[in-house]
mmCIF file of C-alpha atoms in Angstrom:
data_model
loop_
_atom_site.group_PDB
_atom_site.id
_atom_site.type_symbol
_atom_site.label_atom_id
_atom_site.label_comp_id
_atom_site.label_asym_id
_atom_site.label_seq_id
_atom_site.Cartn_x
_atom_site.Cartn_y
_atom_site.Cartn_z
ATOM 1 C CA MET A 5 0.000 0.000 0.000
ATOM 2 C CA VAL A 6 2.863 2.380 0.768
ATOM 3 C CA HIS A 7 4.368 1.468 -2.636
ATOM 4 C CA ALA A 8 1.090 2.433 -4.315
ATOM 5 C CA LEU A 9 1.099 5.804 -2.547
ATOM 6 C CA ARG A 10 4.745 6.299 -3.532
ATOM 7 C CA GLU A 11 3.872 5.604 -7.159
ATOM 8 C CA ALA A 12 0.876 7.951 -6.992
ATOM 9 C CA HIS A 13 3.196 10.645 -5.618
ATOM 10 C CA ARG A 14 5.546 10.100 -8.572
ATOM 11 C CA VAL A 15 2.905 10.294 -11.319
ATOM 12 C CA ILE A 16 1.030 13.361 -10.081
ATOM 13 C CA ALA A 17 2.155 16.880 -11.002
ATOM 14 C CA PRO A 18 3.865 19.098 -8.370
ATOM 15 C CA ASP A 19 0.555 20.760 -7.411
ATOM 16 C CA GLY A 20 -1.406 17.514 -7.726
ATOM 17 C CA VAL A 21 -3.490 15.691 -5.166
ATOM 18 C CA VAL A 22 -4.361 12.163 -4.136
ATOM 19 C CA VAL A 23 -7.994 11.471 -3.314
ATOM 20 C CA GLU A 24 -8.377 8.335 -1.262
ATOM 21 C CA ALA A 25 -11.863 6.884 -0.767
ATOM 22 C CA ARG A 26 -12.709 3.675 1.075
ATOM 23 C CA PRO A 27 -15.137 2.249 3.610
ATOM 24 C CA ALA A 28 -14.336 3.257 7.191
ATOM 25 C CA ALA A 29 -13.437 0.594 9.756
ATOM 26 C CA ILE A 30 -17.008 0.460 11.022
ATOM 27 C CA HIS A 31 -19.179 -2.645 10.767
ATOM 28 C CA ARG A 32 -21.674 -2.664 7.908
ATOM 29 C CA ARG A 33 -25.352 -2.598 8.897
ATOM 30 C CA VAL A 34 -27.769 -4.828 7.004
ATOM 31 C CA ALA A 35 -31.479 -4.057 6.662
ATOM 32 C CA VAL A 36 -34.504 -5.083 4.636
ATOM 33 C CA GLN A 37 -36.348 -2.179 3.061
ATOM 34 C CA SER A 38 -39.896 -2.065 1.714
ATOM 35 C CA GLY A 39 -40.953 1.323 0.413
ATOM 36 C CA LYS A 40 -39.552 3.866 2.840
ATOM 37 C CA VAL A 41 -39.587 1.470 5.797
ATOM 38 C CA ARG A 42 -36.142 0.034 6.633
ATOM 39 C CA ARG A 43 -35.967 -2.833 9.126
ATOM 40 C CA HIS A 44 -32.578 -3.516 10.709
ATOM 41 C CA VAL A 45 -31.527 -7.180 10.406
ATOM 42 C CA GLY A 46 -27.961 -7.363 11.693
ATOM 43 C CA VAL A 47 -24.421 -6.060 11.713
ATOM 44 C CA MET A 48 -21.649 -7.734 9.732
ATOM 45 C CA ARG A 49 -18.558 -9.028 11.510
ATOM 46 C CA GLU A 50 -15.409 -7.808 9.860
ATOM 47 C CA ASN A 51 -11.802 -7.914 11.019
ATOM 48 C CA PHE A 52 -10.686 -4.593 9.396
ATOM 49 C CA HIS A 53 -7.097 -5.794 8.869
ATOM 50 C CA ARG A 54 -6.998 -4.177 5.429
ATOM 51 C CA GLU A 55 -8.463 -0.891 6.652
ATOM 52 C CA ARG A 56 -5.935 -0.593 9.475
ATOM 53 C CA HIS A 57 -3.098 -1.469 7.120
ATOM 54 C CA ALA A 58 -4.294 1.249 4.710
ATOM 55 C CA ASP A 59 -4.572 3.793 7.557
ATOM 56 C CA ARG A 60 -0.981 3.030 8.530
ATOM 57 C CA ALA A 61 0.171 3.410 4.914
ATOM 58 C CA VAL A 62 -1.466 6.854 4.633
ATOM 59 C CA ALA A 63 0.038 7.939 7.979
ATOM 60 C CA ARG A 64 3.446 6.726 6.822
ATOM 61 C CA SER A 65 3.217 8.654 3.537
ATOM 62 C CA VAL A 66 2.383 11.835 5.503
ATOM 63 C CA ARG A 67 5.249 11.239 7.967
ATOM 64 C CA ALA A 68 7.612 10.642 5.046
ATOM 65 C CA GLY A 69 6.771 14.128 3.728
ATOM 66 C CA TRP A 70 5.169 12.983 0.474
ATOM 67 C CA PHE A 71 1.719 14.423 1.245
ATOM 68 C CA ARG A 72 -0.140 16.789 3.539
ATOM 69 C CA GLU A 73 -3.664 15.787 4.562
ATOM 70 C CA CYS A 74 -5.958 18.678 3.567
ATOM 71 C CA ALA A 75 -9.500 17.386 4.044
ATOM 72 C CA VAL A 76 -11.389 14.376 5.352
ATOM 73 C CA ARG A 77 -15.082 13.764 4.705
ATOM 74 C CA SER A 78 -17.417 10.888 5.472
ATOM 75 C CA PHE A 79 -20.755 9.859 4.044
ATOM 76 C CA SER A 80 -23.054 6.874 4.380
ATOM 77 C CA CYS A 81 -22.806 4.627 1.334
ATOM 78 C CA THR A 82 -25.508 2.076 0.601
ATOM 79 C CA ARG A 83 -25.538 -1.025 -1.527
ATOM 80 C CA THR A 84 -28.958 -2.357 -2.520
ATOM 81 C CA MET A 85 -29.681 -5.926 -3.560
ATOM 82 C CA ASP A 86 -32.893 -7.315 -4.982
ATOM 83 C CA THR A 87 -32.594 -10.896 -3.759
ATOM 84 C CA LEU A 88 -30.920 -13.112 -1.176
ATOM 85 C CA GLU A 89 -28.933 -14.676 -4.048
ATOM 86 C CA ASP A 90 -27.495 -11.241 -4.825
ATOM 87 C CA TYR A 91 -26.439 -10.885 -1.201
ATOM 88 C CA CYS A 92 -24.773 -14.331 -1.196
ATOM 89 C CA THR A 93 -22.930 -13.493 -4.444
ATOM 90 C CA TRP A 94 -21.666 -10.235 -2.954
ATOM 91 C CA LEU A 95 -20.742 -12.033 0.288
ATOM 92 C CA GLY A 96 -18.580 -14.488 -1.700
ATOM 93 C CA GLU A 97 -16.621 -11.595 -3.222
ATOM 94 C CA PHE A 98 -16.490 -9.869 0.154
ATOM 95 C CA TYR A 99 -14.858 -12.932 1.787
ATOM 96 C CA THR A 100 -12.115 -13.084 -0.833
ATOM 97 C CA VAL A 101 -11.211 -9.428 -0.288
ATOM 98 C CA THR A 102 -11.596 -9.091 3.477
ATOM 99 C CA ASP A 103 -10.843 -12.514 4.979
ATOM 100 C CA SER A 104 -13.832 -12.011 7.300
ATOM 101 C CA PRO A 105 -15.570 -14.745 9.348
ATOM 102 C CA PRO A 106 -18.593 -16.607 7.865
ATOM 103 C CA HIS A 107 -21.999 -14.915 7.908
ATOM 104 C CA GLU A 108 -24.417 -17.847 7.529
ATOM 105 C CA TRP A 109 -26.261 -16.635 10.635
ATOM 106 C CA LEU A 110 -26.900 -13.300 8.894
ATOM 107 C CA VAL A 111 -28.013 -14.970 5.651
ATOM 108 C CA GLU A 112 -30.613 -16.916 7.681
ATOM 109 C CA ARG A 113 -31.794 -13.736 9.396
ATOM 110 C CA ILE A 114 -32.144 -11.921 6.069
ATOM 111 C CA GLU A 115 -34.059 -14.885 4.634
ATOM 112 C CA ARG A 116 -36.513 -14.779 7.545
ATOM 113 C CA ALA A 117 -36.880 -10.997 7.278
ATOM 114 C CA LEU A 118 -37.576 -11.253 3.515
ATOM 115 C CA GLU A 119 -40.211 -13.949 4.123
ATOM 116 C CA LYS A 120 -42.077 -11.579 6.449
ATOM 117 C CA ALA A 121 -41.567 -8.467 4.295
ATOM 118 C CA PRO A 122 -43.838 -7.435 1.389
ATOM 119 C CA GLU A 123 -42.908 -8.588 -2.118
ATOM 120 C CA GLY A 124 -40.346 -6.351 -3.804
ATOM 121 C CA SER A 125 -38.470 -5.647 -0.571
ATOM 122 C CA ARG A 126 -34.742 -5.138 -0.993
ATOM 123 C CA ILE A 127 -31.631 -5.819 1.059
ATOM 124 C CA ILE A 128 -29.694 -2.716 2.068
ATOM 125 C CA ILE A 129 -26.100 -2.693 3.287
ATOM 126 C CA ALA A 130 -24.981 0.633 4.739
ATOM 127 C CA ALA A 131 -21.478 1.662 5.741
ATOM 128 C CA PRO A 132 -19.693 4.978 6.160
ATOM 129 C CA VAL A 133 -17.098 5.781 3.518
ATOM 130 C CA THR A 134 -14.219 8.164 4.226
ATOM 131 C CA VAL A 135 -12.733 10.425 1.541
ATOM 132 C CA ARG A 136 -9.289 11.931 2.199
ATOM 133 C CA LEU A 137 -7.570 14.661 0.218
ATOM 134 C CA LEU A 138 -3.762 14.445 0.267
ATOM 135 C CA LYS A 139 -1.823 17.279 -1.343
ATOM 136 C CA LYS A 140 1.562 16.507 -2.846
ATOM 137 C CA ILE A 141 4.452 18.203 -1.065
ATOM 138 C CA MET B 30 -28.750 -10.190 -10.516
ATOM 139 C CA ALA B 31 -29.171 -6.610 -9.345
ATOM 140 C CA ILE B 32 -26.660 -5.063 -6.974
ATOM 141 C CA HIS B 33 -26.518 -1.268 -6.950
ATOM 142 C CA VAL B 34 -23.684 0.563 -5.214
ATOM 143 C CA ASP B 35 -24.444 4.037 -3.919
ATOM 144 C CA PRO B 36 -27.696 4.533 -5.861
ATOM 145 C CA GLU B 37 -28.114 7.982 -4.252
ATOM 146 C CA GLY B 38 -24.797 9.189 -5.772
ATOM 147 C CA ARG B 39 -23.404 10.327 -2.409
ATOM 148 C CA GLU B 40 -19.874 9.249 -3.248
ATOM 149 C CA ILE B 41 -19.533 11.442 -6.331
ATOM 150 C CA ARG B 42 -20.987 14.384 -4.379
ATOM 151 C CA ALA B 43 -18.359 13.827 -1.649
ATOM 152 C CA LEU B 44 -15.635 13.693 -4.321
ATOM 153 C CA GLU B 45 -16.934 16.913 -5.866
ATOM 154 C CA ARG B 46 -16.644 18.615 -2.482
ATOM 155 C CA VAL B 47 -12.970 17.712 -1.987
ATOM 156 C CA ALA B 48 -11.589 18.445 -5.482
ATOM 157 C CA GLU B 49 -12.247 20.133 -8.816
ATOM 158 C CA TRP B 50 -12.506 17.435 -11.523
ATOM 159 C CA ARG B 51 -13.380 19.416 -14.661
ATOM 160 C CA ARG B 52 -10.580 19.302 -17.281
ATOM 161 C CA LYS B 53 -8.311 17.411 -14.880
ATOM 162 C CA ARG B 54 -6.111 14.468 -15.833
ATOM 163 C CA VAL B 55 -7.194 11.772 -13.402
ATOM 164 C CA LEU B 56 -5.543 8.449 -12.661
ATOM 165 C CA GLU B 57 -8.150 6.166 -11.103
ATOM 166 C CA ILE B 58 -6.568 3.253 -9.246
ATOM 167 C CA GLY B 59 -8.941 0.333 -8.704
ATOM 168 C CA CYS B 60 -11.612 1.234 -11.244
ATOM 169 C CA GLY B 61 -13.297 -2.202 -11.180
ATOM 170 C CA SER B 62 -16.021 -2.286 -13.793
ATOM 171 C CA GLY B 63 -15.965 1.509 -14.170
ATOM 172 C CA ARG B 64 -18.789 2.543 -11.843
ATOM 173 C CA LEU B 65 -17.008 5.662 -10.590
ATOM 174 C CA THR B 66 -15.008 6.238 -13.801
ATOM 175 C CA LEU B 67 -18.106 7.197 -15.758
ATOM 176 C CA ARG B 68 -19.253 9.566 -13.020
ATOM 177 C CA LEU B 69 -15.848 11.284 -13.093
ATOM 178 C CA ALA B 70 -16.018 11.533 -16.882
ATOM 179 C CA ALA B 71 -19.460 13.111 -16.524
ATOM 180 C CA LEU B 72 -17.845 15.776 -14.315
ATOM 181 C CA GLY B 73 -15.501 16.643 -17.197
ATOM 182 C CA ALA B 74 -12.349 14.737 -16.178
ATOM 183 C CA SER B 75 -10.089 12.749 -18.494
ATOM 184 C CA VAL B 76 -9.626 9.421 -16.771
ATOM 185 C CA HIS B 77 -6.885 6.819 -17.082
ATOM 186 C CA ALA B 78 -8.471 3.976 -15.131
ATOM 187 C CA LEU B 79 -6.506 0.987 -13.830
ATOM 188 C CA ASP B 80 -7.504 -2.288 -12.262
ATOM 189 C CA PRO B 81 -5.527 -5.490 -11.668
ATOM 190 C CA ASP B 82 -8.522 -7.666 -12.683
ATOM 191 C CA PRO B 83 -8.622 -8.227 -16.491
ATOM 192 C CA LYS B 84 -12.252 -9.405 -16.326
ATOM 193 C CA ALA B 85 -13.342 -6.165 -14.637
ATOM 194 C CA VAL B 86 -11.424 -4.106 -17.204
ATOM 195 C CA ARG B 87 -13.050 -6.023 -20.097
ATOM 196 C CA LEU B 88 -16.481 -5.346 -18.591
ATOM 197 C CA ALA B 89 -15.638 -1.666 -18.090
ATOM 198 C CA ARG B 90 -14.530 -1.342 -21.727
ATOM 199 C CA ARG B 91 -17.750 -2.985 -22.916
ATOM 200 C CA ASN B 92 -19.837 -0.556 -20.853
ATOM 201 C CA LEU B 93 -17.987 2.594 -21.940
ATOM 202 C CA PRO B 94 -20.428 4.946 -23.708
ATOM 203 C CA ALA B 95 -19.189 6.393 -27.008
ATOM 204 C CA ARG B 96 -19.515 9.960 -25.663
ATOM 205 C CA TYR B 97 -16.710 9.286 -23.152
ATOM 206 C CA ALA B 98 -14.477 7.192 -25.433
ATOM 207 C CA ALA B 99 -12.060 10.076 -26.104
ATOM 208 C CA ARG B 100 -11.602 10.881 -22.403
ATOM 209 C CA VAL B 101 -11.583 7.466 -20.722
ATOM 210 C CA ARG B 102 -8.947 4.753 -21.035
ATOM 211 C CA TYR B 103 -9.097 1.450 -19.183
ATOM 212 C CA ARG B 104 -5.932 -0.551 -18.530
ATOM 213 C CA VAL B 105 -4.984 -3.637 -16.550
ATOM 214 C CA GLY B 106 -2.325 -2.564 -14.085
ATOM 215 C CA ASP B 107 -0.709 -2.772 -10.692
ATOM 216 C CA ALA B 108 -0.850 0.298 -8.425
ATOM 217 C CA ALA B 109 2.550 -0.486 -6.931
ATOM 218 C CA GLN B 110 4.258 -0.478 -10.355
ATOM 219 C CA LEU B 111 2.659 2.156 -12.544
ATOM 220 C CA LYS B 112 4.045 2.130 -16.057
ATOM 221 C CA LEU B 113 3.308 5.820 -16.444
ATOM 222 C CA PRO B 114 5.538 8.897 -16.785
ATOM 223 C CA ASP B 115 6.342 11.196 -13.851
ATOM 224 C CA ALA B 116 4.026 14.167 -13.168
ATOM 225 C CA SER B 117 1.520 13.150 -15.836
ATOM 226 C CA PHE B 118 -1.705 13.519 -13.787
ATOM 227 C CA ASP B 119 -3.428 16.212 -11.731
ATOM 228 C CA ILE B 120 -5.288 13.802 -9.445
ATOM 229 C CA ALA B 121 -4.699 10.192 -8.406
ATOM 230 C CA LEU B 122 -7.853 8.611 -7.037
ATOM 231 C CA PHE B 123 -7.749 5.429 -4.987
ATOM 232 C CA SER B 124 -11.320 4.243 -5.317
ATOM 233 C CA TRP B 125 -11.759 1.682 -2.520
ATOM 234 C CA SER B 126 -8.413 0.216 -3.505
ATOM 235 C CA LEU B 127 -5.798 1.241 -0.948
#
């Protein structure tokens, strides 16, 4: 990750910036939504190894004098899925990237919530995303 | 299958608040299938978008609208070894990829 920041520093112009956006190290909340009604189902269990590693890489690039942190913003980012199959597909990709523990318990909870919810209800995953602006020094 | 990321467009609004994108040369690192790339192009940026996954890059190329073809380039690449010249971009964007 530090190598990627080093390379970014090299390829941007002297007055250039790095914008770094990624989910914050806060557990994703899962809900089932029908119309405007959102029913909370559970919270995902994630280990955040990657996020902490990335935080350390950014801090190291600032300490090394490559960048100065100019702004940090956060917003809530949602992911909507039409079916439980969609959620399971996403979960498969999520495991390969994050090395997180299994979530079968959450899949069962979502299944039960969808059975009780009106037809056309969707699965919503919400997580804060942080955007950092790093100015090249 | 229908998975929609950020259907409200909050991410692009947050990006607009931290930087000016119009007429900028942007290197997007971790473009995936081009979800954010097209939104940046719509803001007026020229985007060189990289991803290590060839399948994602193929999909992104297939989904590239003709109106952005002159300003968007997709490449398979590794963020730690960019085969790009020094000082050739105004903004480097790590989109969920650091």
